[in-house]
Coordinates of C-alpha atoms in Angstrom, one line a residue:
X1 CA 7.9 -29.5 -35.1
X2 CA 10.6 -26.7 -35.9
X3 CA 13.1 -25.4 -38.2
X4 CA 16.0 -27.1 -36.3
X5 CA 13.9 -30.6 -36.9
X6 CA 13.7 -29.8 -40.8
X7 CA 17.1 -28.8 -40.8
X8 CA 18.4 -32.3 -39.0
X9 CA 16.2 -34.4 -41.6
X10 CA 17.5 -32.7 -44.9
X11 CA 20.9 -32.6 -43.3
X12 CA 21.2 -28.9 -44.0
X13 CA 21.7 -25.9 -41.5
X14 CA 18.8 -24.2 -39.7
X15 CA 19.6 -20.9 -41.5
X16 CA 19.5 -22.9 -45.2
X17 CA 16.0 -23.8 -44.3
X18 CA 15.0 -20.3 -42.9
X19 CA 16.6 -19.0 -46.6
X20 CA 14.6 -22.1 -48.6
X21 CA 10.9 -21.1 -46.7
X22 CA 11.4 -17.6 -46.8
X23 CA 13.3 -16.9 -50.2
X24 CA 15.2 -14.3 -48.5
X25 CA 18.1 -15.6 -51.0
X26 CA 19.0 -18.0 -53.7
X27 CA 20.0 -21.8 -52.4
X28 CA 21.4 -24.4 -54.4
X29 CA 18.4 -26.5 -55.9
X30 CA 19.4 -29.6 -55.3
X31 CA 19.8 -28.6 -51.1
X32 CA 16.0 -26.7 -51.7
X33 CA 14.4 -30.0 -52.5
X34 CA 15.7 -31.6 -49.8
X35 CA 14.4 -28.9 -47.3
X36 CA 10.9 -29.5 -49.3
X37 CA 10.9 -32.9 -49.4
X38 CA 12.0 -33.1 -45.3
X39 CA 9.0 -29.8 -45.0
X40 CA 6.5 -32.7 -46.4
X41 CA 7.9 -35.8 -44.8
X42 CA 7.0 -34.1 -41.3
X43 CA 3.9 -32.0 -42.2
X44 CA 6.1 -28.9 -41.1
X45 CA 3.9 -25.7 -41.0
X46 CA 5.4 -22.5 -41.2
X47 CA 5.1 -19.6 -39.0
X48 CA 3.2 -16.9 -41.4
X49 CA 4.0 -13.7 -38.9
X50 CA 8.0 -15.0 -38.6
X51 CA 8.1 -15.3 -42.3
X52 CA 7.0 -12.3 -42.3
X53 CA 9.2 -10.7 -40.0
X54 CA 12.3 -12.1 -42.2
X55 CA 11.3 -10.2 -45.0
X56 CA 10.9 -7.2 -43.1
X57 CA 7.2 -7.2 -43.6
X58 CA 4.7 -7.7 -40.3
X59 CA 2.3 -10.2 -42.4
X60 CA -0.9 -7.5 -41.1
X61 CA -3.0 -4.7 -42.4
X62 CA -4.2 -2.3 -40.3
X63 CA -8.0 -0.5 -40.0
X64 CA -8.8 2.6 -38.3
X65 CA -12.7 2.9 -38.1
X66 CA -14.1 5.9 -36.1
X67 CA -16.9 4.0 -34.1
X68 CA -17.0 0.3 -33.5
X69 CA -20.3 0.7 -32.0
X70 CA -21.9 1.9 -35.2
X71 CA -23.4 -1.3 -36.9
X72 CA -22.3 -0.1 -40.2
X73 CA -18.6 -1.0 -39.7
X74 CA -18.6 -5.1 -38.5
X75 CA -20.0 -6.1 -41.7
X76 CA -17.2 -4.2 -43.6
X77 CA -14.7 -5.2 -40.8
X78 CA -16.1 -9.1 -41.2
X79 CA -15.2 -8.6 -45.3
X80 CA -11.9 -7.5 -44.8
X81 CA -10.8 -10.0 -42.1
X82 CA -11.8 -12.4 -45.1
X83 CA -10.2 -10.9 -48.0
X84 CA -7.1 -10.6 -45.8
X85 CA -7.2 -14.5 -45.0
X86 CA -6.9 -14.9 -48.5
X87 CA -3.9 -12.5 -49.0
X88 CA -2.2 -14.5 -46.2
X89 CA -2.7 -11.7 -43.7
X90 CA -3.5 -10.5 -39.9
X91 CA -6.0 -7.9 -39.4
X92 CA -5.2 -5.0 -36.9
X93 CA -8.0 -3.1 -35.9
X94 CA -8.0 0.5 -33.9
X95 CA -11.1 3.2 -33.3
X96 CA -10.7 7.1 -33.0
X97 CA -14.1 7.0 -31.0
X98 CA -15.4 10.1 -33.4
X99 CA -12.3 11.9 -31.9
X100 CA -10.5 13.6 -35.4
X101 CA -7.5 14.9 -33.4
X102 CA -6.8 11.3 -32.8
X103 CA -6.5 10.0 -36.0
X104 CA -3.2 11.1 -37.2
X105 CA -1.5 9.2 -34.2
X106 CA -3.4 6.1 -34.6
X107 CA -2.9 6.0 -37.6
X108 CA 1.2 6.2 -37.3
X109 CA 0.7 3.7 -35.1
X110 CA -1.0 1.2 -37.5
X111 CA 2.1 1.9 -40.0
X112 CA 4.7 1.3 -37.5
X113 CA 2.9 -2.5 -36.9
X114 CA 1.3 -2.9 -40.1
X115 CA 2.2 -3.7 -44.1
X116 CA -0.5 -1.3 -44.9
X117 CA -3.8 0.7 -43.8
X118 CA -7.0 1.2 -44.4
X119 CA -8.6 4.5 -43.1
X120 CA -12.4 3.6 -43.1
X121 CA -14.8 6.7 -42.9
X122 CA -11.7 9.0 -41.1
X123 CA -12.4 12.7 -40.1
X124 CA -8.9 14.4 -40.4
X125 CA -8.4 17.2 -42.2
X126 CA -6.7 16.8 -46.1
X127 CA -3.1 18.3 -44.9
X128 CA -3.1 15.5 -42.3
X129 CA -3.7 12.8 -45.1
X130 CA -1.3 14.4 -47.0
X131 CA 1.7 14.2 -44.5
X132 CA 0.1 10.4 -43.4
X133 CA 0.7 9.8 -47.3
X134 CA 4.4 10.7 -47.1
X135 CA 5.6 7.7 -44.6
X136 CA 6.3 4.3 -46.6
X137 CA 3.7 2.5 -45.8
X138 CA 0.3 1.9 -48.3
X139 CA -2.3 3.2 -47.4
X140 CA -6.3 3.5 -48.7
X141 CA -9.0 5.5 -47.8
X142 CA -12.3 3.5 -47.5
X143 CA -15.2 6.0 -47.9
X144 CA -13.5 9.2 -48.0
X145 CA -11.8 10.9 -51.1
X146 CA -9.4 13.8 -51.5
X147 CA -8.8 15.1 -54.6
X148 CA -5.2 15.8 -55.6
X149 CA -3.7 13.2 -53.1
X150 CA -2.2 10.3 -54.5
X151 CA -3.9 7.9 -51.9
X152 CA -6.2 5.5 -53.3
X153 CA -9.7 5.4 -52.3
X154 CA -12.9 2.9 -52.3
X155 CA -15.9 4.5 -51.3
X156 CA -19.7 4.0 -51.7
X157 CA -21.1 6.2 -54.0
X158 CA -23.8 8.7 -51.0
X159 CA -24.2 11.5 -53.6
X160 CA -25.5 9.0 -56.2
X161 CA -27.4 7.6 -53.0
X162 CA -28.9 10.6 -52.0
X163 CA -29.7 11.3 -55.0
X164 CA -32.0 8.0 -55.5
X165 CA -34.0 9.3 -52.2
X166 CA -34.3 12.9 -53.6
X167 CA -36.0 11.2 -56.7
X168 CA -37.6 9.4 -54.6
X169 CA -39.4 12.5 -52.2
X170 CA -40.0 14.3 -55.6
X171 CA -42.0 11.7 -57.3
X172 CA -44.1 10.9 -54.3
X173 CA -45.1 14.8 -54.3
X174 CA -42.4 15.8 -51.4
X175 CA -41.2 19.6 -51.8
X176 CA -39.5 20.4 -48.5
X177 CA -37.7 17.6 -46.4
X178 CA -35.3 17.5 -43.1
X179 CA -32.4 16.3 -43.0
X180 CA -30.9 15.5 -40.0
X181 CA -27.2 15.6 -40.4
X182 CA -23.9 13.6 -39.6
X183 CA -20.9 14.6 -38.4
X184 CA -19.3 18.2 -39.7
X185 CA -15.9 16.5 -41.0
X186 CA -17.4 13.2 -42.3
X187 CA -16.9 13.4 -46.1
X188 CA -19.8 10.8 -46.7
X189 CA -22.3 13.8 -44.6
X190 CA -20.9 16.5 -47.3
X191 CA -21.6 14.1 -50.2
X192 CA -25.4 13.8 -48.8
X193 CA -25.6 17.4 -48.7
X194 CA -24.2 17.9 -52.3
X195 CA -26.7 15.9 -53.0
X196 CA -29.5 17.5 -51.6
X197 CA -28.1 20.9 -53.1
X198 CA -28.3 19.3 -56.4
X199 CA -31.8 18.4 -55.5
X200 CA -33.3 22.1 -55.3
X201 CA -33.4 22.1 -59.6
X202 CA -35.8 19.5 -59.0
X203 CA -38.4 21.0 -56.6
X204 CA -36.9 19.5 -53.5
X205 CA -35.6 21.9 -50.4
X206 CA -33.9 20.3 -48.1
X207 CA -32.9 22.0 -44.7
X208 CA -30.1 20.9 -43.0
X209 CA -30.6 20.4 -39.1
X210 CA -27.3 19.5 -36.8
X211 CA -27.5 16.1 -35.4
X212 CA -25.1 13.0 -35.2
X213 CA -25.0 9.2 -36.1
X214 CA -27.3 7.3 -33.3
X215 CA -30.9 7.2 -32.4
X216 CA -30.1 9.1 -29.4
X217 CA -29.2 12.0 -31.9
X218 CA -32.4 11.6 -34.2
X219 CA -34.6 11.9 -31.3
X220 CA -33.0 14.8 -29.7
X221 CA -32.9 16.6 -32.8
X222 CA -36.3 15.9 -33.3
X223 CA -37.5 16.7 -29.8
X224 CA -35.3 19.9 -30.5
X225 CA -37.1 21.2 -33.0
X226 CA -40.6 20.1 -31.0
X227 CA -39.6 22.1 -27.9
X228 CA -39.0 25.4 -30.0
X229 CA -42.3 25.6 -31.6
X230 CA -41.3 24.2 -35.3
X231 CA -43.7 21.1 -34.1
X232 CA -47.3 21.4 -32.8
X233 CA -50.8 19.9 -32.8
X234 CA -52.2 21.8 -35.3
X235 CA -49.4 22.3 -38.2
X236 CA -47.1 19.0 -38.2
X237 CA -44.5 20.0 -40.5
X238 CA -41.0 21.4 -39.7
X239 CA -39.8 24.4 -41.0
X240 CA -42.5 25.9 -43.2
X241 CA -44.1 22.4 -44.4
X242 CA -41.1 20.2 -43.9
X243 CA -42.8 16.8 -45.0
X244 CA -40.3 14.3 -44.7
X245 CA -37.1 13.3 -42.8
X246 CA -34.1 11.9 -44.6
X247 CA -31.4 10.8 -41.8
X248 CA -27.8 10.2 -41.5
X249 CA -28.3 7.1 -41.3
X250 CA -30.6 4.3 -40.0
X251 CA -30.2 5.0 -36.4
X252 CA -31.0 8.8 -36.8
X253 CA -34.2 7.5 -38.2
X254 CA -34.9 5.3 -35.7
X255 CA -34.8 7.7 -32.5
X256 CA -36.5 10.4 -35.6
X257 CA -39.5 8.2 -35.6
X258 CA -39.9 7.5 -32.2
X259 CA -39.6 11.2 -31.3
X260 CA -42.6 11.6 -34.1
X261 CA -44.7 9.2 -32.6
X262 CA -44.7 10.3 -29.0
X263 CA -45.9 13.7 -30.6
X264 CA -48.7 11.8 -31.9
X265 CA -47.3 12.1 -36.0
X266 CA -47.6 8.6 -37.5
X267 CA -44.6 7.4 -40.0
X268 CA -45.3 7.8 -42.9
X269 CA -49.1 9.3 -43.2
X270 CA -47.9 12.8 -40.8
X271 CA -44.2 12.6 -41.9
X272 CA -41.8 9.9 -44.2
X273 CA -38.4 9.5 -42.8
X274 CA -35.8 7.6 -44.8
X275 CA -32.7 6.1 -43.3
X276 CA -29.5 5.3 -44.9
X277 CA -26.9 2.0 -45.1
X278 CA -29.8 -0.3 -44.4
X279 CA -28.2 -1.4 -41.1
X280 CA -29.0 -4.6 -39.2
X281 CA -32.0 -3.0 -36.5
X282 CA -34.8 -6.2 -36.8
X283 CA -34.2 -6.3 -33.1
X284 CA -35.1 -2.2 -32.4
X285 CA -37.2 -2.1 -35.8
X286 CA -39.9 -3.8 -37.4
X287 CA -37.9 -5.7 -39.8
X288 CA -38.8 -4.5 -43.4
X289 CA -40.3 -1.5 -42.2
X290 CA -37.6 1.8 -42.4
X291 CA -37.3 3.3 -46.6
X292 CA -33.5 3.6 -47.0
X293 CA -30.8 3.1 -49.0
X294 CA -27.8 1.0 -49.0
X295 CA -24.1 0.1 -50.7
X296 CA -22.5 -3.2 -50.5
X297 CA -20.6 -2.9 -47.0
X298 CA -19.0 -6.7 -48.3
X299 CA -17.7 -5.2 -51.8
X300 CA -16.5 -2.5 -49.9
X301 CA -14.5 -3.8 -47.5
X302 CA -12.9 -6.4 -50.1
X303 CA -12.2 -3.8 -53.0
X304 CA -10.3 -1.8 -49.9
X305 CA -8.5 -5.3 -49.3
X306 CA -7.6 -5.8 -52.9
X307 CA -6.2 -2.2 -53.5
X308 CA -4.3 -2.3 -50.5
X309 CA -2.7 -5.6 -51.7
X310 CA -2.3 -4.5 -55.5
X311 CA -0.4 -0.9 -53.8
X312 CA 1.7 -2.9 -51.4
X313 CA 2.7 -4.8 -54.8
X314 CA 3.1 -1.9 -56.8
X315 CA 0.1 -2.8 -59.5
X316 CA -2.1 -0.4 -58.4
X317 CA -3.4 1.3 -61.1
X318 CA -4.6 4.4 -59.6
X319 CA -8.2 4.3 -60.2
X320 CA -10.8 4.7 -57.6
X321 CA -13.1 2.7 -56.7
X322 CA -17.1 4.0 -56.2
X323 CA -19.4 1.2 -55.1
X324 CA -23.2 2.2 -56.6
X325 CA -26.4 2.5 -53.7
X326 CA -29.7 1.6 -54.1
X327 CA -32.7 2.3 -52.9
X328 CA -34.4 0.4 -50.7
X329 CA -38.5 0.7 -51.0
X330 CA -40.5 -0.5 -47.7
X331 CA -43.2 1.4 -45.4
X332 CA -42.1 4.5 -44.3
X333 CA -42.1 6.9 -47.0
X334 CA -45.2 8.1 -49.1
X335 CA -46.8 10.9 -50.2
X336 CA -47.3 13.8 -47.9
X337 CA -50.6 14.4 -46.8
X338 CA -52.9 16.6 -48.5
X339 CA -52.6 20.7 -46.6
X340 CA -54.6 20.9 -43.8
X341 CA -55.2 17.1 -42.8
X342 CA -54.7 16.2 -39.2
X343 CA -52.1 13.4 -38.9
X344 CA -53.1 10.7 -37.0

């Protein structure tokens, strides 16, 4: 079924039609119902993307994650396809593979095809958002903020997160902790360590070791600091009594603890390690085991949706959006072994 075959049943032109489904322009009433009643009469279904395209919109958002091989983005990525049906609207995906330089360019391109973007977790510098905020096209930054830009933002709360796991290491009896770090120009990493700056009024030091976001990372890191003589036999701890690991995220603390245990330091009686988003690892983890703590990866990726949508309207009311963490209680964290007991 086309246009022309509408057009031939309400006796009008094709280009009457085109105006009536698109309303690209005002048509006489009594010729509009006879397009609608011909569009029911023969179950005519419109063509969403060249709608679309006759309003001089694309009918698609765009997302620019920087990892698609991180669990932590399908989830988000699964809510947003979702909100987007809803909204009428194609989903256009693209990854910077960690790669920051690459991120301005993508992103152009997801403007030039898109009716708006989402920039999910992105590592470009601010003066890059700002000029990205100049072109015409929406745009909303989805766990990342940057003060003084005009570019809305949805983001899970990590400094209210880390915080949770900071009260958390203090109340077991935790005074010095590890943790292994993200990447340098991820905004939800400097939000952790705020955190754990914040954390020092309490009793808690935190040292800051370079790592990255997979297990890979967490067990080099580990096996780092094992190889230059801040781990052995007889003293367990890192860095002058270290007693627990808080990781980037749940893969860091995966490859963390599996570094511990070939050293012969059981999780959590010789060290606690806590991970972070609560990722989907039953198949590499025992399922329940790993302490962490998580936001809403669904909320999030619909609140990006439904700003993007309210700015591409122009009802955006210029709030952001924080999405609260909890913490996440299971079987690797607990209080640090009394001084001078052998882990086993």
């Amino acid at each position: 079924m086309t246009i022309r075959d509408v057009g031939t049943a309400a006796g009008v032109s094709t280009s009457t039609v085109s105006r009536v489904l698109n309303g690209t322009a005002k048509v006489d009433a009594s010729l509009a119902r006879r397009v609608q009643d011909a569009v029911a009469d023969l179950g005519y279904r419109p063509n969403a993307a060249a709608q679309g395209l006759a309003r001089g919109e694309a009918g698609a958002i765009g997302v620019l994650v920087p990892d698609l091989a991180n669990p932590y983005f399908p989830d988000i990525l699964k809510a947003v396809s979702r909100a987007a049906r809803g909204y009428g609207r194609r989903v256009m995906i693209m990854e910077s593979d960690e790669d920051a330089a690459s991120e301005y360019d993508l992103a152009l391109d997801l403007m030039r095809s898109c009716d708006g973007v989402l920039l999910c977790s992105t590592r470009m510098d601010r003066a890059s958002l700002a000029e990205l905020a100049l072109h015409s096209r929406p745009m909303v930054l989805v766990n990342r903020m940057a003060p003084g830009l005009s570019t809305p933002s949805v983001s899970v709360d990590f400094y209210g997160g880390m915080a949770l796991v900071c009260g958390h290491l203090t109340q077991l009896g935790h005074r010095r902790a590890l943790y292994l770090s993200g990447p340098e120009t991820s905004w939800a990493n400097a939000e952790r360590i705020r955190a754990f700056d914040a954390a020092a009024a309490f009793g808690l030091d935190v040292t800051v070791v370079p790592c990255g976001t997979t297990s890979r990372h967490g067990h080099q890191a580990v096996t780092a600091l094992a190889d230059s003589g801040s781990l052995s036999d007889s003293d367990p701890g890192f860095h002058s009594g270290a007693t627990a690991i808080v990781a980037y995220n749940d893969l860091v603390a995966l490859g963390a603890m599996a570094a511990l245990e070939e050293r012969g330091i059981t999780v959590p009686t010789g060290m606690s390690v806590i991970g972070c988003d609560d990722l989907a690892l039953d198949t590499q983890l025992s399922p329940g085991r790993l302490t962490t703590v998580s936001g809403a990866r669904n909320q999030l990726g619909k609140t990006a949706v439904d700003t993007l949508e309210l700015l591409m309207t122009a009802e955006f009311d210029g709030e952001p959006s924080l999405i609260p963490m909890n913490l996440i209680l299971r079987d690797t964290s607990a209080p640090p072994r009394p001084s001078g007991e052998v882990s086993s």
